[in-house]
Amino acid sequence: MQRGIAHPSLSEATREFVRRAHGLLIDGKWSEAQSGRTLDVEDPGTAELLTRVAAGEAADIDRAVQAARQAFDGGPWRRVKPAERARLLWKLADLMHDHADELAQLESLDNGKPVVFARAVDVLSSVEMVRYFAGWTTKFGGETVDVSVPGEWHAYTTREPIGVVGQIVPWNYPLGMAVWKIAPALAAGCTIVLKPAEQTPLTALRLGELVLEAGIPPGVVNVVTGYGETAGAALAAHPQVDKIAFTGSTEVGKLVVQAALGNMKRVSLELGGKSPVIVFPDTDVAKAAPALARAAFFNTGQVCSAGTRLYVHERIYDELVEQVYTEVAGWRIGYGLDADTKMGPLISAEQHARVTGFLEAARADGATVLGGAPSDATRGHFITPAVLKDTLPTMSVVREEIFGPVLCAMSFRDSEIERLAAIANDTNYGLAASIRTRDLSVAHKLARRIKAGSVGVNVHSVPDPALPFGGFRQSGWGRERGREALELYTEVKSVAINLD
Ligand code: NAD
């Protein structure tokens, strides 16, 4: 038996779920892929086979889209009142909360992340996200508009659900990313075809079961597991899908945009990042170091908003960088289900090779690499956190998103303070940024000048459901979370009535 499944901490419910046959959720029923094909799901902490799930393809996507179409156009969902949608979302949140341990264990097995963080961060913040959007269902709509054209008018706008939504999510926060998408879409009254990442389909499948148990009608949420190039591409291109919401790499985001052009479906994108963190000399080094370590290395650095370009004033550079490295060097790296693990493996052998490749290139270019020791990837895709010094702005390790535990630490002088915004903005991305200082004027000025969807001051990122999240430039289109997420799932209609 695989080591993951044999782990003593696993509950019987989790074991039973992993061993079960995993079909596709279409129209409230579970079925195999039409081709009968499956895909292997690996445990990244052991590199062993964990389970198999159905490998949905274009024909399965089509079945799911038809079910979602029927539930939206002719089925019950359009008639469900906002307050009832709120109750269904609350019920779903309660069920997720009741199953928090099981969901956390599944996430840890599937993704490798520490189970304690999976529970506290992935699962419980997903519960809060569902509750937050449950609240919006009854508080979101159009407005009356005073028009100035001659005559007497009653004019108003409505916000209508956009229709059938395709949602494609990545493997770094499998449950969290699925919930960021399905919660606002359901609150707005849309129906959904969700395509989880092929590496991490398990919590989305369990979520599909909970959706049915909550009483959300058949066809409203459909889950099709499968590869990106087949199932994902078919969903992005499907002519009866009204909107596609995608989280993943910028490269694939561009393919999604092209695929969506056929029927000009609406598109929202949450893509990559290479987020700057700027630390001024009035910073309390001992307090900042653990926070900066978390900003870069949490979730093994597989976070789109990770603070991976660290710019520190030269007066505190050596002391701060040493403390950040000492902090992460003390983290226990290990199997996600072990209770004392602070950092798990990378998701796959491919990602392991990618991260080690970046580190080799950086060494060859003359950077100093502290840490960054890879394990034998055939026994789990581990690597120790890497802090890089002596990097140049032109190096690939500074320019490209690595999506691994790699932090580039650079220093700046007083004479460069005026240029800091330009330095921070010297990237194709614009997802997040943060500033550490006690000087309000410096913080506000930089917050204005930095081109990023989220800017933190004395914090890197605040994952609150009410705060919009998304990117400038090649980090994406649109904002998830907050009221802005609901807007992504609605169309505005203007109605003008001539009263004369
Ligand atoms: P990816 O782009 O390869 O895959 C993401 C999803 O897209 C997966 O479900 C995959 O199956 C699917 N996909 C792949 N090819 C496709 C295609 N041709 N058509 C349609 N769908 C396709 O990214 P990844 O490797 O899974 O995730 C890592 C990347 O995601 C990183 O670059 C990271 O920055 C980004 N990310 C961004 C955010 C954010 O909120 N901005 C969050 C998480 C991850």
Coordinates of C-alpha atoms and ligand atoms in Angstrom, one line a residue:
M1 CA 0.0 0.0 0.0
Q2 CA 1.1 3.6 -0.7
R3 CA 2.8 5.4 2.2
G4 CA 0.3 8.3 2.0
I5 CA -2.8 6.1 2.5
A6 CA -1.1 4.2 5.3
H7 CA -0.3 7.4 7.3
P8 CA -1.6 6.9 10.9
S9 CA -3.2 10.3 11.1
L10 CA -5.6 9.7 8.2
S11 CA -9.3 9.2 9.1
E12 CA -11.2 6.3 7.7
A13 CA -13.4 8.8 5.7
T14 CA -10.4 10.2 3.9
R15 CA -9.0 6.7 3.2
E16 CA -12.3 5.6 1.9
F17 CA -12.7 8.6 -0.3
V18 CA -9.2 8.3 -1.9
R19 CA -9.8 4.6 -2.7
R20 CA -13.2 5.2 -4.2
A21 CA -13.7 5.3 -8.0
H22 CA -13.7 9.0 -9.1
G23 CA -16.0 9.9 -11.9
L24 CA -17.2 13.2 -13.3
L25 CA -20.1 15.1 -11.7
I26 CA -22.5 15.9 -14.5
D27 CA -26.2 16.8 -14.0
G28 CA -26.1 15.7 -10.4
K29 CA -24.8 12.2 -11.2
W30 CA -21.3 10.6 -11.2
S31 CA -20.2 9.0 -14.4
E32 CA -17.0 7.7 -16.1
A33 CA -15.4 9.7 -18.9
Q34 CA -17.0 8.7 -22.2
S35 CA -13.6 7.4 -23.4
G36 CA -13.3 5.3 -20.2
R37 CA -9.9 6.8 -19.7
T38 CA -8.5 7.8 -16.3
L39 CA -5.6 9.9 -15.2
D40 CA -3.1 9.1 -12.4
V41 CA -3.0 11.3 -9.3
E42 CA 0.3 11.4 -7.6
D43 CA 1.2 12.0 -3.9
P44 CA 3.9 14.7 -4.3
G45 CA 5.4 13.8 -0.9
T46 CA 6.2 10.2 -1.9
A47 CA 6.1 10.3 -5.7
E48 CA 3.7 7.3 -5.5
L49 CA 0.4 6.8 -7.2
L50 CA -2.3 8.1 -4.9
T51 CA -5.5 7.3 -6.9
R52 CA -7.0 7.6 -10.4
V53 CA -9.7 9.9 -11.6
A54 CA -11.7 10.1 -14.8
A55 CA -9.9 11.8 -17.6
G56 CA -12.7 13.9 -19.1
E57 CA -12.3 15.2 -22.6
A58 CA -14.3 17.3 -25.1
A59 CA -17.3 15.0 -25.2
D60 CA -17.6 15.1 -21.4
I61 CA -17.2 18.8 -21.3
D62 CA -20.0 19.0 -23.8
R63 CA -22.2 16.8 -21.6
A64 CA -21.4 19.0 -18.6
V65 CA -22.1 22.2 -20.5
Q66 CA -25.4 20.9 -21.7
A67 CA -26.4 20.1 -18.1
A68 CA -25.3 23.5 -17.0
R69 CA -27.1 25.1 -19.9
Q70 CA -30.3 23.2 -19.0
A71 CA -30.1 24.1 -15.3
F72 CA -29.6 27.8 -16.3
D73 CA -32.0 28.2 -19.2
G74 CA -34.8 25.8 -18.3
G75 CA -34.1 24.4 -15.0
P76 CA -34.8 25.4 -11.5
W77 CA -31.8 27.7 -10.8
R78 CA -33.2 30.8 -12.5
R79 CA -36.2 30.6 -10.3
V80 CA -34.4 30.1 -7.0
K81 CA -34.8 33.4 -5.0
P82 CA -31.7 35.2 -3.7
A83 CA -32.5 34.3 -0.1
E84 CA -32.8 30.6 -1.0
R85 CA -29.4 30.8 -2.8
A86 CA -28.0 32.3 0.4
R87 CA -29.4 29.4 2.4
L88 CA -27.9 26.9 0.0
L89 CA -24.5 28.5 0.1
W90 CA -24.6 28.7 4.0
K91 CA -25.5 25.0 4.0
L92 CA -22.6 24.2 1.7
A93 CA -20.3 26.3 4.0
D94 CA -21.5 24.4 7.1
L95 CA -20.9 21.0 5.4
M96 CA -17.4 22.1 4.4
H97 CA -16.8 23.1 8.0
D98 CA -18.2 19.8 9.3
H99 CA -15.8 18.0 6.9
A100 CA -12.8 20.4 7.5
D101 CA -10.5 17.6 8.8
E102 CA -11.2 15.3 5.8
L103 CA -10.9 18.1 3.3
A104 CA -7.6 19.2 4.8
Q105 CA -6.3 15.7 4.8
L106 CA -7.3 15.2 1.1
E107 CA -5.6 18.5 0.2
S108 CA -2.5 17.6 2.0
L109 CA -2.3 14.2 0.3
D110 CA -3.0 15.6 -3.1
N111 CA -0.9 18.7 -3.0
G112 CA 1.7 17.9 -0.3
K113 CA 1.1 21.0 1.8
P114 CA 1.2 20.7 5.6
V115 CA -2.1 19.5 6.9
V116 CA -2.2 22.1 9.6
F117 CA -2.1 24.9 7.0
A118 CA -4.5 23.1 4.7
R119 CA -7.0 23.1 7.5
A120 CA -6.4 26.6 8.8
V121 CA -5.8 28.4 5.5
D122 CA -7.2 26.4 2.6
V123 CA -10.3 24.9 4.2
L124 CA -11.4 27.4 6.8
S125 CA -10.8 30.4 4.6
S126 CA -12.8 28.6 1.8
V127 CA -15.7 28.2 4.3
E128 CA -15.5 32.0 5.0
M129 CA -15.4 32.8 1.3
V130 CA -18.7 30.8 0.7
R131 CA -20.3 32.6 3.7
Y132 CA -19.2 36.0 2.4
F133 CA -20.8 35.4 -1.0
A134 CA -23.9 33.9 0.6
G135 CA -24.4 37.4 2.2
W136 CA -24.2 39.1 -1.2
T137 CA -27.0 37.2 -2.8
T138 CA -29.6 39.4 -1.2
K139 CA -27.7 42.6 -1.4
F140 CA -26.6 42.9 -5.0
G141 CA -28.6 44.3 -8.0
G142 CA -29.1 47.2 -10.3
E143 CA -30.0 50.8 -9.6
T144 CA -32.4 53.5 -10.9
V145 CA -30.8 56.1 -13.1
D146 CA -31.9 59.7 -13.6
V147 CA -31.6 60.3 -17.3
S148 CA -31.3 63.8 -18.9
V149 CA -32.9 63.2 -22.3
P150 CA -36.2 65.2 -22.8
G151 CA -39.4 63.6 -21.4
E152 CA -40.4 61.7 -18.4
W153 CA -38.6 58.4 -17.9
H154 CA -38.2 55.5 -15.5
A155 CA -34.8 54.1 -16.2
Y156 CA -32.9 51.4 -14.3
T157 CA -30.2 48.8 -14.6
T158 CA -30.4 45.2 -13.7
R159 CA -27.5 42.8 -13.0
E160 CA -28.3 39.5 -14.5
P161 CA -26.3 36.3 -14.1
I162 CA -24.1 35.8 -17.1
G163 CA -25.2 32.2 -17.7
V164 CA -23.0 29.1 -17.9
V165 CA -19.6 29.6 -16.6
G166 CA -16.5 27.5 -17.2
Q167 CA -14.0 27.6 -14.4
I168 CA -10.4 26.3 -14.7
V169 CA -8.2 26.2 -11.6
P170 CA -4.6 25.4 -10.7
W171 CA -3.0 23.0 -8.2
N172 CA -1.5 25.3 -5.6
Y173 CA -4.7 26.0 -3.7
P174 CA -7.0 23.4 -5.2
L175 CA -10.0 23.9 -2.9
G176 CA -9.4 27.6 -2.3
M177 CA -9.2 28.5 -6.0
A178 CA -12.3 26.4 -6.8
V179 CA -14.3 28.1 -4.0
W180 CA -13.1 31.6 -5.1
K181 CA -14.8 30.9 -8.3
I182 CA -17.9 28.8 -7.6
A183 CA -19.0 31.0 -4.6
P184 CA -19.5 34.3 -6.5
A185 CA -20.8 32.5 -9.5
L186 CA -23.5 30.7 -7.5
A187 CA -24.3 33.9 -5.5
A188 CA -24.8 35.7 -8.9
G189 CA -27.1 32.9 -10.1
C190 CA -24.8 31.3 -12.7
T191 CA -24.4 27.6 -13.4
I192 CA -20.9 26.1 -13.5
V193 CA -18.6 23.6 -15.2
L194 CA -15.5 23.4 -13.0
K195 CA -12.2 21.9 -14.3
P196 CA -9.7 21.2 -11.5
A197 CA -6.0 20.9 -12.1
E198 CA -5.0 17.3 -13.2
Q199 CA -2.5 17.2 -10.4
T200 CA -5.0 17.9 -7.6
P201 CA -8.6 16.9 -8.4
L202 CA -9.6 15.4 -5.1
T203 CA -11.0 18.3 -3.0
A204 CA -13.0 19.5 -6.0
L205 CA -14.6 16.1 -6.3
R206 CA -15.4 16.0 -2.6
L207 CA -16.7 19.5 -2.9
G208 CA -19.0 18.3 -5.7
E209 CA -20.4 15.7 -3.3
L210 CA -21.0 18.4 -0.7
V211 CA -22.7 20.6 -3.3
L212 CA -25.2 17.8 -3.9
E213 CA -25.7 17.1 -0.2
A214 CA -26.3 20.8 0.4
G215 CA -29.3 20.6 -2.0
I216 CA -27.9 22.7 -4.8
P217 CA -29.9 21.4 -7.8
P218 CA -28.4 18.9 -10.3
G219 CA -26.6 20.6 -13.2
V220 CA -25.9 23.8 -11.3
V221 CA -22.3 22.7 -10.4
N222 CA -20.6 20.2 -12.7
V223 CA -17.1 18.9 -12.1
V224 CA -15.0 17.5 -15.0
T225 CA -11.6 16.3 -14.1
G226 CA -9.1 16.0 -17.0
Y227 CA -6.0 17.4 -18.6
G228 CA -5.7 21.1 -19.5
E229 CA -5.0 20.5 -23.2
T230 CA -8.1 18.4 -23.6
A231 CA -10.8 19.1 -21.0
G232 CA -9.6 22.7 -20.2
A233 CA -9.1 23.7 -23.9
A234 CA -12.6 22.3 -24.8
L235 CA -14.2 24.2 -22.0
A236 CA -12.5 27.5 -22.9
A237 CA -13.6 27.1 -26.6
H238 CA -17.1 25.7 -26.0
P239 CA -19.6 27.9 -27.9
Q240 CA -22.4 27.5 -25.3
V241 CA -20.2 28.7 -22.4
D242 CA -20.9 32.4 -21.6
K243 CA -17.9 33.1 -19.5
I244 CA -14.6 31.5 -18.7
A245 CA -12.8 32.2 -15.4
F246 CA -9.2 30.9 -15.3
T247 CA -6.4 30.8 -12.7
G248 CA -3.0 29.6 -13.8
S249 CA 0.0 30.6 -15.8
T250 CA 0.1 33.6 -18.0
E251 CA 1.1 31.4 -20.9
V252 CA -2.0 29.3 -20.6
G253 CA -4.1 32.4 -19.8
K254 CA -3.2 33.7 -23.3
L255 CA -4.4 30.4 -24.9
V256 CA -7.7 30.6 -22.9
V257 CA -8.2 34.1 -24.3
Q258 CA -7.7 32.9 -27.9
A259 CA -10.0 29.9 -27.3
A260 CA -12.7 32.2 -25.9
L261 CA -12.7 34.4 -29.0
G262 CA -14.9 32.1 -31.0
N263 CA -18.1 33.1 -29.2
M264 CA -16.5 36.1 -27.5
K265 CA -17.3 34.7 -24.1
R266 CA -16.4 36.9 -21.1
V267 CA -13.0 36.1 -19.7
S268 CA -11.4 36.7 -16.3
L269 CA -7.9 35.7 -15.6
E270 CA -5.8 35.3 -12.4
L271 CA -2.3 34.7 -13.6
G272 CA 1.3 34.7 -12.5
G273 CA 3.3 37.3 -10.5
K274 CA 6.8 38.2 -9.4
S275 CA 5.9 40.4 -6.5
P276 CA 8.3 43.0 -5.0
V277 CA 8.7 43.6 -1.3
I278 CA 10.5 46.9 -0.3
V279 CA 12.0 47.2 3.1
F280 CA 13.0 50.6 4.5
P281 CA 15.6 51.0 7.2
D282 CA 13.1 52.1 9.9
T283 CA 11.8 48.5 9.9
D284 CA 12.0 46.3 13.0
V285 CA 14.2 43.5 11.5
A286 CA 13.3 40.8 14.1
K287 CA 9.6 41.3 13.5
A288 CA 9.9 41.6 9.8
A289 CA 12.1 38.6 9.1
P290 CA 9.5 35.8 9.9
A291 CA 6.8 37.7 8.0
L292 CA 9.0 38.1 4.9
A293 CA 9.9 34.4 5.1
R294 CA 6.2 33.5 5.0
A295 CA 5.6 36.0 2.2
A296 CA 8.1 34.2 0.0
F297 CA 8.1 30.5 1.2
F298 CA 4.6 29.7 2.4
N299 CA 3.1 26.8 0.4
T300 CA 6.6 26.0 -0.8
G301 CA 6.6 29.3 -2.6
Q302 CA 3.8 28.0 -4.9
V303 CA 1.8 31.2 -4.4
C304 CA 1.0 33.6 -7.3
S305 CA 1.4 36.6 -5.1
A306 CA 4.5 35.4 -3.2
G307 CA 6.9 38.2 -2.3
T308 CA 9.9 36.9 -4.3
R309 CA 11.8 40.1 -5.1
L310 CA 13.0 41.5 -1.9
Y311 CA 14.6 45.0 -2.0
V312 CA 16.2 46.0 1.4
H313 CA 17.9 49.3 2.3
E314 CA 21.6 48.7 2.5
R315 CA 21.8 49.7 6.2
I316 CA 19.8 46.6 7.3
Y317 CA 20.3 44.3 4.3
D318 CA 22.9 41.9 5.7
E319 CA 21.1 41.6 9.1
L320 CA 17.6 41.1 7.6
V321 CA 18.6 38.7 4.9
E322 CA 20.5 36.6 7.4
Q323 CA 17.5 36.5 9.7
V324 CA 15.1 35.6 6.9
Y325 CA 17.4 32.7 5.9
T326 CA 17.9 31.6 9.5
E327 CA 14.1 31.6 9.9
V328 CA 13.4 29.4 6.9
A329 CA 16.4 27.2 7.5
G330 CA 14.7 26.3 10.7
W331 CA 11.5 25.2 9.1
R332 CA 10.8 21.5 9.2
I333 CA 10.5 20.3 5.6
G334 CA 8.6 17.0 5.3
Y335 CA 5.6 15.0 4.5
G336 CA 2.4 17.1 4.6
L337 CA 0.5 14.8 7.0
D338 CA 3.2 14.9 9.6
A339 CA 1.9 17.4 12.2
D340 CA 5.2 19.2 12.7
T341 CA 5.9 19.8 8.9
K342 CA 6.2 23.5 8.1
M343 CA 7.0 23.2 4.4
G344 CA 5.9 20.3 2.1
P345 CA 7.2 19.2 -1.3
L346 CA 6.8 20.9 -4.7
I347 CA 3.8 19.6 -6.6
S348 CA 5.6 17.5 -9.2
A349 CA 8.9 16.2 -10.7
E350 CA 8.4 18.8 -13.5
Q351 CA 8.1 21.6 -11.0
H352 CA 11.1 20.2 -9.1
A353 CA 13.2 20.2 -12.3
R354 CA 12.0 23.7 -13.1
V355 CA 13.0 25.2 -9.7
T356 CA 16.4 23.4 -9.6
G357 CA 17.0 24.6 -13.2
F358 CA 16.4 28.3 -12.2
L359 CA 18.9 27.8 -9.3
E360 CA 21.5 26.3 -11.5
A361 CA 21.1 29.2 -14.0
A362 CA 21.4 31.7 -11.2
R363 CA 24.6 30.1 -9.9
A364 CA 26.1 30.1 -13.4
D365 CA 25.2 33.8 -13.7
G366 CA 27.2 34.5 -10.5
A367 CA 24.4 34.7 -7.8
T368 CA 25.1 33.4 -4.3
V369 CA 22.6 30.7 -3.4
L370 CA 21.9 30.0 0.3
G371 CA 20.0 26.7 0.6
G372 CA 18.1 25.3 -2.4
A373 CA 19.2 21.7 -1.8
P374 CA 17.0 19.4 -3.8
S375 CA 16.0 15.9 -2.7
D376 CA 16.0 12.9 -4.9
A377 CA 12.7 13.7 -6.7
T378 CA 11.8 10.0 -7.2
R379 CA 11.0 9.8 -3.5
G380 CA 9.0 13.1 -3.1
H381 CA 9.6 16.4 -4.7
F382 CA 11.4 18.2 -1.9
I383 CA 13.8 21.2 -2.0
T384 CA 15.0 23.4 0.8
P385 CA 14.2 27.1 0.7
A386 CA 16.7 29.2 -1.3
V387 CA 17.7 32.8 -0.6
L388 CA 19.7 34.4 -3.4
K389 CA 22.1 37.3 -3.1
D390 CA 24.2 39.0 -5.7
T391 CA 21.5 38.8 -8.3
L392 CA 21.1 41.3 -11.1
P393 CA 17.8 42.6 -12.5
T394 CA 18.5 40.9 -15.8
M395 CA 18.8 37.4 -14.4
S396 CA 16.0 34.9 -15.2
V397 CA 15.7 34.1 -11.5
V398 CA 14.7 37.8 -10.9
R399 CA 12.5 38.2 -13.9
E400 CA 10.5 35.0 -14.2
E401 CA 7.9 33.5 -12.0
I402 CA 9.5 30.4 -10.5
F403 CA 6.6 29.1 -8.4
G404 CA 8.9 27.5 -5.8
P405 CA 10.8 28.5 -2.6
V406 CA 13.2 30.9 -4.1
L407 CA 13.7 34.5 -2.8
C408 CA 16.0 37.0 -4.6
A409 CA 17.3 39.6 -2.0
M410 CA 18.7 42.8 -3.4
S411 CA 19.8 46.0 -1.6
F412 CA 19.1 49.7 -2.4
R413 CA 20.8 52.9 -1.4
D414 CA 19.4 56.3 -0.3
S415 CA 20.1 57.6 -3.8
E416 CA 17.9 55.0 -5.3
I417 CA 14.8 55.7 -3.2
E418 CA 13.2 57.9 -5.9
R419 CA 13.6 55.0 -8.4
L420 CA 12.1 52.3 -6.2
A421 CA 8.7 52.4 -7.8
A422 CA 10.3 52.0 -11.3
I423 CA 12.4 49.1 -9.9
A424 CA 9.4 47.4 -8.5
N425 CA 7.5 47.9 -11.7
D426 CA 10.3 46.5 -13.8
T427 CA 8.3 43.3 -14.6
N428 CA 5.6 42.1 -17.0
Y429 CA 3.5 41.2 -14.0
G430 CA 1.5 43.3 -11.5
L431 CA -0.2 41.0 -9.0
A432 CA 0.9 42.1 -5.5
A433 CA 3.6 44.2 -3.8
S434 CA 4.4 45.2 -0.2
I435 CA 6.3 47.9 1.6
R436 CA 7.7 47.9 5.1
T437 CA 8.2 51.3 6.8
R438 CA 6.8 53.4 9.6
D439 CA 6.8 56.5 7.4
L440 CA 3.2 57.1 6.2
S441 CA 4.2 59.4 3.4
V442 CA 6.7 57.0 1.9
A443 CA 4.2 54.1 2.2
H444 CA 1.4 56.1 0.5
K445 CA 3.5 57.5 -2.2
L446 CA 4.8 54.0 -3.1
A447 CA 1.4 52.4 -2.8
R448 CA 0.2 54.9 -5.5
R449 CA 3.1 54.4 -7.8
I450 CA 3.4 50.6 -7.8
K451 CA 1.5 48.9 -10.6
A452 CA -0.1 45.9 -8.8
G453 CA -3.6 44.7 -7.9
S454 CA -2.8 44.5 -4.2
V455 CA -0.3 46.5 -2.1
G456 CA 0.4 45.7 1.5
V457 CA 2.0 48.1 4.0
N458 CA 3.8 46.2 6.8
V459 CA 2.0 43.1 5.6
H460 CA 2.5 41.2 2.3
S461 CA -1.0 40.1 1.6
V462 CA -4.3 40.0 3.4
P463 CA -6.5 37.1 2.2
D464 CA -9.9 38.6 3.2
P465 CA -13.0 37.7 1.1
A466 CA -14.0 41.3 0.9
L467 CA -10.7 42.6 -0.6
P468 CA -10.6 42.3 -4.4
F469 CA -7.6 40.3 -5.7
G470 CA -6.2 40.3 -9.2
G471 CA -3.5 41.7 -11.4
F472 CA -2.4 44.6 -13.4
R473 CA -0.6 43.9 -16.8
Q474 CA 0.1 40.3 -17.5
S475 CA -1.1 39.1 -14.1
G476 CA -4.6 39.0 -15.3
W477 CA -8.0 40.5 -16.1
G478 CA -10.7 41.3 -13.5
R479 CA -10.7 40.9 -9.7
E480 CA -11.8 38.0 -7.6
R481 CA -13.2 38.3 -4.1
G482 CA -15.3 41.3 -2.9
R483 CA -18.1 42.9 -4.8
E484 CA -15.9 42.9 -7.9
A485 CA -16.1 39.1 -8.2
L486 CA -19.9 39.3 -8.4
E487 CA -19.6 41.8 -11.2
L488 CA -17.5 39.2 -13.1
Y489 CA -20.5 36.9 -13.1
T490 CA -23.2 39.3 -14.2
E491 CA -24.2 41.4 -17.2
V492 CA -25.6 44.9 -16.8
K493 CA -28.8 45.7 -18.6
S494 CA -30.2 49.2 -19.0
V495 CA -34.0 49.5 -19.1
A496 CA -35.5 52.8 -20.1
I497 CA -39.3 53.3 -20.0
N498 CA -40.9 56.3 -21.7
L499 CA -43.6 57.5 -19.3
D500 CA -45.0 60.2 -21.6
Ligands
NAD1 P1 -1.3 26.1 -15.8 O1 -1.6 27.3 -16.4 O2 -0.5 25.1 -16.5 O3 -2.7 25.3 -15.4 C1 -3.8 25.9 -14.7 C2 -5.0 25.2 -15.2 O4 -5.2 25.3 -16.6 C3 -5.0 23.6 -14.9 O5 -6.3 23.3 -14.6 C4 -4.7 23.1 -16.3 O6 -5.2 21.8 -16.5 C5 -5.4 24.1 -17.2 N1 -4.9 24.1 -18.6 C6 -3.6 23.8 -19.0 N2 -3.6 24.0 -20.3 C7 -4.8 24.5 -20.8 C8 -5.3 24.9 -22.0 N3 -4.6 24.8 -23.1 N4 -6.6 25.3 -22.1 C9 -7.3 25.4 -20.9 N5 -6.9 25.0 -19.7 C10 -5.6 24.6 -19.6 O7 -0.8 26.5 -14.4 P2 -0.3 25.6 -13.2 O8 1.0 25.1 -13.5 O9 -1.4 24.6 -12.9 O10 -0.3 26.7 -12.0 C11 0.8 27.5 -11.8 C12 0.6 28.8 -12.4 O11 -0.7 29.4 -12.0 C13 1.6 29.8 -11.9 O12 2.1 30.5 -13.0 C14 0.9 30.8 -11.0 O13 1.3 32.1 -10.9 C15 -0.5 30.7 -11.5 N6 -1.5 31.0 -10.4 C16 -2.1 32.2 -10.4 C17 -2.9 32.5 -9.3 C18 -3.6 33.8 -9.3 O14 -4.5 34.0 -8.5 N7 -3.2 34.8 -10.0 C19 -3.3 31.5 -8.4 C20 -2.7 30.3 -8.5 C21 -1.8 30.0 -9.5

